[in-house]
Tab-separated table of C-alpha atoms in Angstrom:
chain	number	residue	atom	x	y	z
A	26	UNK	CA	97.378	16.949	8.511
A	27	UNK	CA	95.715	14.890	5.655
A	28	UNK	CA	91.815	14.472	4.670
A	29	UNK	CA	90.699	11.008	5.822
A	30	UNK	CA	89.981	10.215	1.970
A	31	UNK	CA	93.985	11.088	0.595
A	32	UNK	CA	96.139	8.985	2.677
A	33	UNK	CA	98.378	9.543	-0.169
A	34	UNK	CA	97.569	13.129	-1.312
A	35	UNK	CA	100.901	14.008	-3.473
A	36	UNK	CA	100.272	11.055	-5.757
A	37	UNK	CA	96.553	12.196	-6.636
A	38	UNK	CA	95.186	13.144	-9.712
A	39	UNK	CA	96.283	16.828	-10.461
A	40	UNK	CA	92.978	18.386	-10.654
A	41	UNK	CA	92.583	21.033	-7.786
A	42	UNK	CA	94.495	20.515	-4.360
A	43	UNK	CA	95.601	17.277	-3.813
A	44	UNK	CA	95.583	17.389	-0.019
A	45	UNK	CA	92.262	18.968	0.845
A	46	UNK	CA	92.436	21.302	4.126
A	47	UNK	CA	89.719	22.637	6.081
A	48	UNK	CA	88.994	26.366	6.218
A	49	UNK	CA	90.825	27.097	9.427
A	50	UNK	CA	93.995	25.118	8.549
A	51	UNK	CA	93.926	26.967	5.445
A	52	UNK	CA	94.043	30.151	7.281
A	53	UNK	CA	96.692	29.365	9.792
A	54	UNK	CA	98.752	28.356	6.620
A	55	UNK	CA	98.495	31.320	5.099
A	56	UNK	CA	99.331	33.195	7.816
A	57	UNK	CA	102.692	31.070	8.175
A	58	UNK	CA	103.416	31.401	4.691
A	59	UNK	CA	102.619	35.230	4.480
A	60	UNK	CA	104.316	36.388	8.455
A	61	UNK	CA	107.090	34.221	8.339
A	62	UNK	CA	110.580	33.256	6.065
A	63	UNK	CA	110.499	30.054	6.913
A	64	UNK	CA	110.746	27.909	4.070
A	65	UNK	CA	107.736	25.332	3.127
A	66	UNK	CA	109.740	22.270	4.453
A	67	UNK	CA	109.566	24.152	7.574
A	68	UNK	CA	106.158	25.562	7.687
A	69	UNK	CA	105.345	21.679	6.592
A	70	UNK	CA	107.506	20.123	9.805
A	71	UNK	CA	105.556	22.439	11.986
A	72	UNK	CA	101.961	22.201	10.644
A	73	UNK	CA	102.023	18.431	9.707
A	74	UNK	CA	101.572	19.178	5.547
A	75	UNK	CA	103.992	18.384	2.664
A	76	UNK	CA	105.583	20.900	1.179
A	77	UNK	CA	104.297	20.283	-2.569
A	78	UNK	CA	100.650	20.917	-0.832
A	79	UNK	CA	101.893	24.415	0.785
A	80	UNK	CA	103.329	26.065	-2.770
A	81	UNK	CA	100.062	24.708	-4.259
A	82	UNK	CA	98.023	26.362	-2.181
A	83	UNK	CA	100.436	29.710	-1.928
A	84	UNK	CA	100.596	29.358	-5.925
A	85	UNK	CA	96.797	29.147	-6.143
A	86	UNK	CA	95.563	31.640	-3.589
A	87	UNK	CA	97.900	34.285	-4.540
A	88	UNK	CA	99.828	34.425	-1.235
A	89	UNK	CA	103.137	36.560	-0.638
A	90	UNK	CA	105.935	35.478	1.076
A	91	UNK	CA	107.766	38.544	3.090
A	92	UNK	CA	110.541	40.148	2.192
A	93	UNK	CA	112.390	40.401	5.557
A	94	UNK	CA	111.849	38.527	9.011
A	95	UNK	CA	108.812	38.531	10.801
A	96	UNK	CA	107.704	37.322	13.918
A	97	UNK	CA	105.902	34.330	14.167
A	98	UNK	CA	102.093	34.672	13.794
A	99	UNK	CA	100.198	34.737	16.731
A	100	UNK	CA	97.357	32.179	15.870
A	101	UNK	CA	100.618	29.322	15.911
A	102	UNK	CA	100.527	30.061	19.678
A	103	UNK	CA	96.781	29.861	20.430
A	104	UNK	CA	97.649	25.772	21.720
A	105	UNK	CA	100.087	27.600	24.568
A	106	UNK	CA	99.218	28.135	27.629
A	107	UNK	CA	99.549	32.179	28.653
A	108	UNK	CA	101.677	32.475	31.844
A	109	UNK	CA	99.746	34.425	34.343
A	110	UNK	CA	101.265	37.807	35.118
A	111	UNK	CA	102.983	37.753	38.309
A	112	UNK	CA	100.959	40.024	40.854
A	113	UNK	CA	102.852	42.191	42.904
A	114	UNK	CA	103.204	42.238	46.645
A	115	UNK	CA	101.635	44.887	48.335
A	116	UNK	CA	103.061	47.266	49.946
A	117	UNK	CA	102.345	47.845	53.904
A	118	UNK	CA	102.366	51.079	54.853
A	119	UNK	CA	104.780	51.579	57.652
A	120	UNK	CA	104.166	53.612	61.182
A	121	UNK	CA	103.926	57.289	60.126
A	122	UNK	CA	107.384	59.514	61.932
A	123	UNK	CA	106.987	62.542	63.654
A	124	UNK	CA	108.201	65.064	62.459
A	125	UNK	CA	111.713	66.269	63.220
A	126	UNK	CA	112.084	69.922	64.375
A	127	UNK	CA	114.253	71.729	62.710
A	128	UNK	CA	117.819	72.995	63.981
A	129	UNK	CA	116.672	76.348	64.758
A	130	UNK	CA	113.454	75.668	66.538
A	131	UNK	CA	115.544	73.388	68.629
A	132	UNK	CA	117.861	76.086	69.297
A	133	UNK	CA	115.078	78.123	69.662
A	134	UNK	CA	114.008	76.093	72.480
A	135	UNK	CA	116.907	75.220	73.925
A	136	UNK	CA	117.520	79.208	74.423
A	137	UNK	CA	114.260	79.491	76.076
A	138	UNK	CA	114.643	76.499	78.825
A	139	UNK	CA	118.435	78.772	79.426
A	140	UNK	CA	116.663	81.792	80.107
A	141	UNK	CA	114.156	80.123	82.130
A	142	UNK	CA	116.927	78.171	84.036
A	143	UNK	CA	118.795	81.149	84.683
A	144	UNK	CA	115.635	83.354	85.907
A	145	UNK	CA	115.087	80.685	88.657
A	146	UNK	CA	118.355	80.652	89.885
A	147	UNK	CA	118.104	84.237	89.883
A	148	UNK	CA	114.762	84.174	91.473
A	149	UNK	CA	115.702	81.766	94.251
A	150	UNK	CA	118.061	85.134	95.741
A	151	UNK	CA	114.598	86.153	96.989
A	152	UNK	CA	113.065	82.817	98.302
A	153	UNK	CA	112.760	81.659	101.275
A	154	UNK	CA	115.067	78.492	102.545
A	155	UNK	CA	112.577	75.809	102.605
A	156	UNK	CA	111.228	77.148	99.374
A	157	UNK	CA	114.515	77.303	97.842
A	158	UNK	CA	115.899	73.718	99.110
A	159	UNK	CA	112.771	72.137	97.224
A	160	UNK	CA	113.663	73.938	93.834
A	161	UNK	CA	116.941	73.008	93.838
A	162	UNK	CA	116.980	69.601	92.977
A	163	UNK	CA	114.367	70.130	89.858
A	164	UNK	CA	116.597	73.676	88.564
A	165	UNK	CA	119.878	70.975	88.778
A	166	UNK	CA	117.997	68.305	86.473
A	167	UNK	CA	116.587	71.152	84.507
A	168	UNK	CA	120.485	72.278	83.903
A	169	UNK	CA	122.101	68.855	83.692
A	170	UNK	CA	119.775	68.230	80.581
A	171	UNK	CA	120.410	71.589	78.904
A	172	UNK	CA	124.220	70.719	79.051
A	173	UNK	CA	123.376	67.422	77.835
A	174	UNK	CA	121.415	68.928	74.561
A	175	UNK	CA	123.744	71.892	74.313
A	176	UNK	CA	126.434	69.560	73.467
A	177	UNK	CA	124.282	68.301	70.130
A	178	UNK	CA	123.097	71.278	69.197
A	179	UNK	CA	125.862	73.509	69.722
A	180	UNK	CA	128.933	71.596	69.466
A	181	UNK	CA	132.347	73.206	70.051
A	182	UNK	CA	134.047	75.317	67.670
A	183	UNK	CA	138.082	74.785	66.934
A	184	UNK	CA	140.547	76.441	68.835
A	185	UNK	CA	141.418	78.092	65.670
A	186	UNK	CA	138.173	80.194	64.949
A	187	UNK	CA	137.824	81.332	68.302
A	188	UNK	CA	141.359	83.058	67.798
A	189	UNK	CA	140.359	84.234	64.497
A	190	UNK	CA	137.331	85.718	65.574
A	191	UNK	CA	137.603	89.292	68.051
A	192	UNK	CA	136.590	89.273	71.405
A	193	UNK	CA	133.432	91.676	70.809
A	194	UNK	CA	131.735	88.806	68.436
A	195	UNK	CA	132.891	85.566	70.603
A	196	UNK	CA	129.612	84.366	72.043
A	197	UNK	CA	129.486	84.926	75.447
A	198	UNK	CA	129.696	81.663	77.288
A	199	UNK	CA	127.129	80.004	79.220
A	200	UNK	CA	127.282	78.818	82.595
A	201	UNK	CA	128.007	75.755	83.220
A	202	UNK	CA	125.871	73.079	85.494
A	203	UNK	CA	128.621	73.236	88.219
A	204	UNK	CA	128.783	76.710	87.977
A	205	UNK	CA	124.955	77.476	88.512
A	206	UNK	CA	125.021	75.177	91.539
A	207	UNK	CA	127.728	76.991	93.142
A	208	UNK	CA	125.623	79.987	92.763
A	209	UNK	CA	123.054	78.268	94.214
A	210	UNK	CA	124.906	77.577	97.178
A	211	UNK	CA	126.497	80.628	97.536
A	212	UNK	CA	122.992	82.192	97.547
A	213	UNK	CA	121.967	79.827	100.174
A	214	UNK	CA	124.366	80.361	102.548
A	215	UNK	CA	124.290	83.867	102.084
A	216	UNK	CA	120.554	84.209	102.697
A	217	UNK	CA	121.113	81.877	105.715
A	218	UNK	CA	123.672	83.602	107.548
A	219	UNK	CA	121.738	87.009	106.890
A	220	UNK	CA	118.729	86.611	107.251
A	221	UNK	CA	118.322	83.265	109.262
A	222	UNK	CA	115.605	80.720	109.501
A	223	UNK	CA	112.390	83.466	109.821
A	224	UNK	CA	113.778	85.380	106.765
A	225	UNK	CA	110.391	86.587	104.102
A	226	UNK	CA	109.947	88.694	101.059
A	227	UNK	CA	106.343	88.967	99.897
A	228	UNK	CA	106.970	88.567	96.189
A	229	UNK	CA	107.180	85.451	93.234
A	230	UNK	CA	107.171	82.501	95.003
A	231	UNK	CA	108.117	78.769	94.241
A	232	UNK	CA	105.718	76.281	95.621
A	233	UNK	CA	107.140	73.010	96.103
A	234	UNK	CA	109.239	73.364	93.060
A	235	UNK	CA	106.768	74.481	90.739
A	236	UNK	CA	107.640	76.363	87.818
A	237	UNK	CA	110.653	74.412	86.950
């Protein structure tokens, strides 16, 4: 850039600066001349000023060039536009899980609705036929589930531990679904053909299949 009064400013007279800059353009080419290695041509290609005006001016103001590379100085980027810092996309929180049980309290429970199976069945010895014909249907879902679950949570061992193991620590194994329905029958028709239709105990009794 050249003062409005040089058009010409390298063919001046050679008293003082030839190409006359204003205070701000004299700053931004110091900073060039001190932050960067380019050479003067350079600097002068970039900032529109001759060469012979830039070693002047470094000559005459004392300015260092630096002795390795340096970035460029941030005042030659004050004419670009910032890009705008891409925002993130917030994060949704999802639908909070419940939380899993763990094996053993579902072991835990699955031992419990056993037992409580099993004193039914057990129970029903003592009930009375109309009693015990409404229970049964609710104890056979009750069992059909626990095999269902027992499969999961106990699954089978191989052939080849159960040999391995002896016959006092095998677990002792659980009746089946079929199995506790045959009981049931059996304890049906045995109550029936003892004790007949008017047969009573006075003690626990179901009530329309409660308690399963």
């Amino acid at each position: 850039m050249t003062s409005p009064s040089s058009p010409t400013p390298d063919h001046a007279s050679s008293s003082g600066f030839r190409q006359k800059l204003p205070p701000e353009r004299i700053a931004l080419l110091r900073e060039w001349v001190e932050c960067t290695t380019r050479s003067f041509k350079k600097i002068g290609q970039e900032l529109g000023i001759s060469p012979a005006t830039i070693s002047r001016y470094a000559k005459e103001g004392g300015w260092k060039r630096p002795a390795g590379p340096l970035p460029r100085p941030p005042s030659s980027d004050a004419t670009r536009r910032p890009r705008a810092a891409a925002t993130p996309p917030a994060i949704r929180p999802g639908p909070r899980r419940r939380p899993v049980p763990s094996t053993h309290a579902r072991e835990h429970l699955v031992e419990r609705l056993w037992s409580l199976a099993e004193r039914h069945a057990e129970s029903l010895e003592t009930q009375p036929i109309e009693r015990t014909e409404r229970s049964l249907q609710p104890l056979a879902r009750l069992t059909r589930t626990l095999g269902e679950i027992d499969k999961h949570v106990r699954p089978p061992l191989p052939a080849r531990e159960y040999e391995a193991d002896y016959e006092i620590d095998a677990p002792k194994p659980r009746r089946t679904l079929h199995e506790l329905r045959d009981e049931l029958a059996a304890h049906l028709e045995r109550i029936n053909r003892e004790e007949g239709d008017g047969w009573e105990v006075r003690e626990w009794w179901f009530k329309d299949g409660a308690g399963i």
